[in-house]
Coordinates of C-alpha atoms in Angstrom, one line a residue:
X1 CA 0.0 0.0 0.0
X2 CA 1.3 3.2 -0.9
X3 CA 1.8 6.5 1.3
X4 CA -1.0 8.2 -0.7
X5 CA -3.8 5.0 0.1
X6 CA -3.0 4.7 3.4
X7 CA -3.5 8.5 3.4
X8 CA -6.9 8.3 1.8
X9 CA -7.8 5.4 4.0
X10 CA -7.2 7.2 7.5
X11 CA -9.1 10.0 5.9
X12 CA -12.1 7.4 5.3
X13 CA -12.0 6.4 8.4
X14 CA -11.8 9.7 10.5
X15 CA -14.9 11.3 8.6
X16 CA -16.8 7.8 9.2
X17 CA -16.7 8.2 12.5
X18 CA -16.9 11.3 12.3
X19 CA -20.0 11.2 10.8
X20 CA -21.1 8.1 12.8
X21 CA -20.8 10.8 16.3
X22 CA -23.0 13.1 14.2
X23 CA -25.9 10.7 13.8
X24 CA -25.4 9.6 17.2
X25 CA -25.4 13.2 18.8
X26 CA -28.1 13.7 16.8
X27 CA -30.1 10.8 17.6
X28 CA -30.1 12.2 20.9
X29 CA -30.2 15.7 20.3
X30 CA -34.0 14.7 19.1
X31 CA -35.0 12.2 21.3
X32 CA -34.1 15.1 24.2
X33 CA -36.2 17.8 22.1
X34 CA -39.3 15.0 22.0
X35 CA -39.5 14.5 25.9
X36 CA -38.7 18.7 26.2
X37 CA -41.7 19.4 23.8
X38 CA -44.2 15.9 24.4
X39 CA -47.2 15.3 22.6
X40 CA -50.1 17.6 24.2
X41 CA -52.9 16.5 22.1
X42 CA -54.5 13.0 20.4
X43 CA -53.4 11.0 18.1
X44 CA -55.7 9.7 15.1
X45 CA -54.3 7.3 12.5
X46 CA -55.7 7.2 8.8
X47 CA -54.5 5.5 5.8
X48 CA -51.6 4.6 7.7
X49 CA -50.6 7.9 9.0
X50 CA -50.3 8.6 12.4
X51 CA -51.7 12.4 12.7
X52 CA -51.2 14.4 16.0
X53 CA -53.9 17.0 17.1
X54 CA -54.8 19.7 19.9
X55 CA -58.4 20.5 20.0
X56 CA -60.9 22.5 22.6
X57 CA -64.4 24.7 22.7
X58 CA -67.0 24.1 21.4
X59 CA -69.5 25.5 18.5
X60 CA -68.5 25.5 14.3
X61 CA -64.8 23.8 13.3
X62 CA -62.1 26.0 12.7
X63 CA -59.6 23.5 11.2
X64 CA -55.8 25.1 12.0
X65 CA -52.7 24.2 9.1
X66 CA -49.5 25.3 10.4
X67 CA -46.5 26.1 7.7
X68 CA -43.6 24.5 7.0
X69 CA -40.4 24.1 9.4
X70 CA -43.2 24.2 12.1
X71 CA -45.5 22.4 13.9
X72 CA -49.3 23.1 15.8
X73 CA -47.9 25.3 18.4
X74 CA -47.2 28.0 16.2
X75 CA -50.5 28.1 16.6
X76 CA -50.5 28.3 20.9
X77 CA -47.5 30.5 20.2
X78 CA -49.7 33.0 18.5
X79 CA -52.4 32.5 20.4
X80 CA -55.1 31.9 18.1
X81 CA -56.2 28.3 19.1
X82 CA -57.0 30.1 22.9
X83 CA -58.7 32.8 20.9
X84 CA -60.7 30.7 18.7
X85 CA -61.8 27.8 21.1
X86 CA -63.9 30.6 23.0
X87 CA -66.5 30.7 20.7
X88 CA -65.8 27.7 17.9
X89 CA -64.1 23.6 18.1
X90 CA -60.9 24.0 17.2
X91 CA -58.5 21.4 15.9
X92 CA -54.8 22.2 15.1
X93 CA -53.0 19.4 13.1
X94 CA -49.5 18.6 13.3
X95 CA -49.1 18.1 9.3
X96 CA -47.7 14.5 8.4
X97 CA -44.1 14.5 9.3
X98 CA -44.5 17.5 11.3
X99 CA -44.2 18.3 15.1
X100 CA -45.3 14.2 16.6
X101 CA -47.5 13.1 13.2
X102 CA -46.0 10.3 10.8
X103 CA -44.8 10.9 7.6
X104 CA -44.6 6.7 5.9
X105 CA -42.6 7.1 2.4
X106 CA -44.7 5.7 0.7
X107 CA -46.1 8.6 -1.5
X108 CA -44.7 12.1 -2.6
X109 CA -46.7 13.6 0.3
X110 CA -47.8 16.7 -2.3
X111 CA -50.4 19.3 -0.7
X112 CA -52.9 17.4 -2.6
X113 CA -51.4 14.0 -0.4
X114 CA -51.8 16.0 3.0
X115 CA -55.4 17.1 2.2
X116 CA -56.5 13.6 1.3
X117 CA -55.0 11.9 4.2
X118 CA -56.3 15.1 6.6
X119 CA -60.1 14.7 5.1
X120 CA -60.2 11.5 6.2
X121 CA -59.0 12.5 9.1
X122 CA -62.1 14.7 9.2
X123 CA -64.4 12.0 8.6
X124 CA -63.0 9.8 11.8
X125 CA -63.3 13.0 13.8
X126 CA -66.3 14.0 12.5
X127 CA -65.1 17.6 11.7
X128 CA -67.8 19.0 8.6
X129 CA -67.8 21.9 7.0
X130 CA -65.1 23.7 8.7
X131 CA -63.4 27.0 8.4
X132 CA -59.9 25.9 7.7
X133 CA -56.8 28.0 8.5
X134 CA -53.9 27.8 6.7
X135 CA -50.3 29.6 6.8
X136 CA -47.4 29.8 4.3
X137 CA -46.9 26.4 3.2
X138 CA -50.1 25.2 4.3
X139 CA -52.3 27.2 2.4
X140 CA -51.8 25.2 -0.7
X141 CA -53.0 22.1 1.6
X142 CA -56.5 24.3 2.4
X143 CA -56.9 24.7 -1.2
X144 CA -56.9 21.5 -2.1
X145 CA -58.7 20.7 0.7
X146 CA -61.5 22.7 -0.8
X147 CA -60.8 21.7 -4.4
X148 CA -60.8 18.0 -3.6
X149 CA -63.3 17.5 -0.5
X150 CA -65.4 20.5 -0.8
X151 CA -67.7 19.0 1.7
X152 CA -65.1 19.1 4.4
X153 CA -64.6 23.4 4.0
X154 CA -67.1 25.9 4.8
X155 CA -64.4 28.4 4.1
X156 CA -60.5 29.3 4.5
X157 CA -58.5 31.2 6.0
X158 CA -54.9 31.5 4.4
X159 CA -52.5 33.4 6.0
X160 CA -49.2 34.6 3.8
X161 CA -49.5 31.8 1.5
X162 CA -47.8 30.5 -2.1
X163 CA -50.1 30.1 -4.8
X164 CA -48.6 30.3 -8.0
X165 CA -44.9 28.9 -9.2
X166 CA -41.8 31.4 -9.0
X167 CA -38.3 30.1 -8.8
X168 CA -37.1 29.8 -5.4
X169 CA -33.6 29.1 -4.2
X170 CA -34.7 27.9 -1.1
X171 CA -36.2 24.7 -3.3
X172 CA -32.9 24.0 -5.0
X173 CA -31.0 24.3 -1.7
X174 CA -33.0 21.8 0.3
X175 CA -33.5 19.3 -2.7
X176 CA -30.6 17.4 -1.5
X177 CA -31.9 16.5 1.6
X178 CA -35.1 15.3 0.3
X179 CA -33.1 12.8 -2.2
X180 CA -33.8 8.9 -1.4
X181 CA -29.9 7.8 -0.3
X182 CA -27.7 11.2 0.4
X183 CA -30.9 12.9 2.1
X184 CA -30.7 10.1 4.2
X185 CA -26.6 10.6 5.1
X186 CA -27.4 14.4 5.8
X187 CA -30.5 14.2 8.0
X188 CA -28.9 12.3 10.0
X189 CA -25.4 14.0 10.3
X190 CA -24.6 17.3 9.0
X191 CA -28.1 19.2 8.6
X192 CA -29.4 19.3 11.7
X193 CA -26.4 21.1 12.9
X194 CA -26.6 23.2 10.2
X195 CA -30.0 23.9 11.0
X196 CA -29.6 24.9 14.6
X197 CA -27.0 27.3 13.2
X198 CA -29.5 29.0 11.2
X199 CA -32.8 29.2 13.1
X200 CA -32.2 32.4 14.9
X201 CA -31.5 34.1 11.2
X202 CA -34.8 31.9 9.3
X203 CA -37.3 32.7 12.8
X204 CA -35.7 36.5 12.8
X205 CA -36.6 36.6 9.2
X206 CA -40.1 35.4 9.3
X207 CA -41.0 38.0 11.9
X208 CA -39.1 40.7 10.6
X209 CA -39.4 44.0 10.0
X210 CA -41.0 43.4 13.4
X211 CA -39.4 41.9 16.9
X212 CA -39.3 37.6 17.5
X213 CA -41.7 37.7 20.3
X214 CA -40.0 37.4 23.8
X215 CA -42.0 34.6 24.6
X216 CA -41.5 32.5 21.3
X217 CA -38.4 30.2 22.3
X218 CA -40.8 28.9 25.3
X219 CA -44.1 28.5 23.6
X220 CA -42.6 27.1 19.9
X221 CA -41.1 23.7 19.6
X222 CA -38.4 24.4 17.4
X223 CA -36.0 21.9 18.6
X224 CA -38.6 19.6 17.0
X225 CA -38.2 21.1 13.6
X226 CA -34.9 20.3 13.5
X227 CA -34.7 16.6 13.5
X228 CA -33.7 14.1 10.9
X229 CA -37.4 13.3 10.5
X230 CA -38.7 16.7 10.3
X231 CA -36.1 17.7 7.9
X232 CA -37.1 14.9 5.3
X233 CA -40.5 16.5 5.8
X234 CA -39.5 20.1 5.9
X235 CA -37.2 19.5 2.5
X236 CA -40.2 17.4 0.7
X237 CA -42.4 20.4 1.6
X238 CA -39.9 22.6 0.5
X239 CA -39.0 20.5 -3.0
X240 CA -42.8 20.2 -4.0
X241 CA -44.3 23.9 -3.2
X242 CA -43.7 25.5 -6.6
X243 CA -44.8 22.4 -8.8
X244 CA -48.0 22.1 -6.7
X245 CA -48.7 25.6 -7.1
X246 CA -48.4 25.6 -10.5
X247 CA -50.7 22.5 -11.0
X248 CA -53.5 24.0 -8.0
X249 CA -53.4 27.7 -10.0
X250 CA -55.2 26.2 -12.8
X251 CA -58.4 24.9 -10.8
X252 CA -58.8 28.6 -8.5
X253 CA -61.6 29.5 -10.3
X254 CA -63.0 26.5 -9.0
X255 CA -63.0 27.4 -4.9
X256 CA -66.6 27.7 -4.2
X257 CA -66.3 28.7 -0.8
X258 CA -65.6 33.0 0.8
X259 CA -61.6 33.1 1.3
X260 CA -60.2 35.3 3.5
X261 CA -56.4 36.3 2.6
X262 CA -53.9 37.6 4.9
X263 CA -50.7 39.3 3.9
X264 CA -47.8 41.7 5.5
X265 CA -46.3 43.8 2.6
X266 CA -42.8 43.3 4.2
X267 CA -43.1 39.4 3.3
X268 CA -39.1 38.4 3.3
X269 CA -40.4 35.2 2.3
X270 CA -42.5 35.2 -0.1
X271 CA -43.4 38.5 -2.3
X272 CA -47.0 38.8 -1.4
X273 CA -48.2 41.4 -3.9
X274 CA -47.5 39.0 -6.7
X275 CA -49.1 36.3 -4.2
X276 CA -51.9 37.0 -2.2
X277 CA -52.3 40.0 -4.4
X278 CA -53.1 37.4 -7.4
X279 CA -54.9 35.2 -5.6
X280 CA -57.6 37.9 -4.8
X281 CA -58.2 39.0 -8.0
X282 CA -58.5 35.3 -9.3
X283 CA -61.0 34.2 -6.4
X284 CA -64.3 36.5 -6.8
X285 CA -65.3 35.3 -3.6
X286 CA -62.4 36.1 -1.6
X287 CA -61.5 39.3 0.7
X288 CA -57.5 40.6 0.8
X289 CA -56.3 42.1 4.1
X290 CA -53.3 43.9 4.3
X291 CA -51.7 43.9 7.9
X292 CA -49.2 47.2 8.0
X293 CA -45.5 46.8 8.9
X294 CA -45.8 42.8 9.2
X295 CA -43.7 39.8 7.4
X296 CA -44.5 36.4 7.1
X297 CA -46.4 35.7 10.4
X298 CA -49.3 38.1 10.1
X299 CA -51.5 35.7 12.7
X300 CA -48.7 36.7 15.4
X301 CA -49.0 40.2 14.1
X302 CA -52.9 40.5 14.3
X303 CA -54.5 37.8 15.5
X304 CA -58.0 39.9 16.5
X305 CA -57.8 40.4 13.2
X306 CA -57.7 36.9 11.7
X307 CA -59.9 35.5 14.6
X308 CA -62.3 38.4 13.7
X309 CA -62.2 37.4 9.7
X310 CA -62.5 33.2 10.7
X311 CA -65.5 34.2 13.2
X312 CA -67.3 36.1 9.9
X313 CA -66.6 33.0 7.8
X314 CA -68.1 31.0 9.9
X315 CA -71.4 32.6 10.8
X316 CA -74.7 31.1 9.5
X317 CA -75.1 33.0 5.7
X318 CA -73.0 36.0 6.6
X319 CA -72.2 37.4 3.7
X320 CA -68.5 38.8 2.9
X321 CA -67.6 41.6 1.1
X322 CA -66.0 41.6 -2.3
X323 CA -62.5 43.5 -1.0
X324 CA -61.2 44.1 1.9
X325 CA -58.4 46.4 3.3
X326 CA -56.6 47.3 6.2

């Protein structure tokens, strides 16, 4: 054996273990974050999924779709499921791979996936014609909810949403860690770490131009986020947003249910006049609402607002007007 093999062998060897002490550290790393941030809610499985959900109150469903690199408590965090379980049933879903709900690789798990597994779902927990609440991510889910199982939706909610295909780096960067074999190496090593790193810059992003909320790093489980699981999930969300837009764009004139959208003008995330602004003027039963000096999490921003919008949906025949501002 030469100088140079036995080189490239020691080298083999130190990143293998090196990289066997990542997947270890991590390993732990996320069983630690799961008994820090247990399961609060029920579990309800479906086609094979195991689904995770909060729910309280009583009166009409308000269905609640957290985004992507999140999980239900966004929702606490905000304090819109408190808000909305005074005068409604509200159920907040974990989205399959998300917060403590299965994600099985058995299917592509496309928006259109989620919303068929979550209506049945519906039927087990006998949630009908619900006002459903979606955020960012999510709000593709809610719209094929009510494309696909227009029974199920009374109306929705979507909160600084993506509803038609741009180019976004963000896809391209993440793709790797969605892929079969290598996705696999780097959940389970390197991107976790990686993660961690960035969460203070992504979480100060999505709230910007205003403050992270004092309170957020007790109320939102984002140790969870950052597991090898969740970060198959988070990636596969992440890989299949701008394809499912473009397919869902084509059947908008189809909604037949009021839509309330919800949008910050100083979206870092995604650009919400070429968004939400869209959206409105494609659905003729839909009302835009403008949140001033917000970002991405306009339901931390104004939540009397969005509870105040969800309540209106959800009234017996109360009828919505054609635009809305504030």
């Amino acid at each position: 054996m030469t100088d140079r093999q036995s080189t490239i062998l020691k080298t083999l060897g130190i990143t293998a273990l090196a990289l066997g002490g990542l997947a270890v550290a991590n390993t732990l790393a996320a069983r630690a974050a799961e008994r820090r941030y247990p399961p609060d809610g029920r579990f309800v499985t479906v086609d094979g999924v195991r689904l995770h959900y909060m729910e309280a109150g009583e009166g009409p469903p308000v269905v609640l779709l957290h985004g992507n690199v999140s999980a239900l408590g966004d929702w606490l965090a905000s304090g819109l499921f408190d808000r909305l379980a005074q005068n409604h049933r509200v159920i907040a879903f974990d989205r399959p791979g998300m917060g403590h709900s299965d994600r099985p690789r058995d299917r592509a798990w496309t928006p259109e996936d989620q919303a068929d597994v979550l209506a049945e779902a519906f039927a087990v927990l006998g949630i009908e014609n619900a006002v459903v609440a979606g955020h960012s991510y999510a709000t593709l889910v809610a719209l094929a909810l009510a494309l696909d199982h227009p029974r199920t939706v009374k109306g929705l909610a979507l909160i600084a949403g993506y509803y038609f295909p741009t180019k976004r780096v963000d896809a391209v960067m993440v793709a790797p860690v969605a892929a079969p074999v290598l996705g696999d190496l780097l959940r389970h090593t390197v991107s976790p770490p990686f993660s961690k790193a960035v969460m203070p810059l992504m979480i100060k992003t999505l709230f910007s131009p205003r403050p992270v909320p004092e309170h957020l790093t007790e109320t939102f489980p984002a140790a969870l986020t950052t597991r090898p699981g969740q970060l198959r999930a988070n990636a596969q969300d992440g890989v299949t947003m701008a394809p499912a837009a473009d397919r869902l764009q084509h059947r908008y004139a189809d909604v037949a249910v009021p839509v309330a959208i919800f949008a910050g003008h100083e979206d870092r995330i995604v650009s919400q006049e070429d968004q939400s602004g869209r959206l409105h003027h494609v659905l003729p039963n839909s009302t835009l609402h403008w949140v001033p000096d917000c970002g991405h999490m306009v339901h931390h921003a104004d939540p009397d607002l969005v509870v105040r919008r969800i309540d209106e949906l959800s009234a017996e025949g109360a009828p919505l007007r054609v635009a809305a501002q504030r």
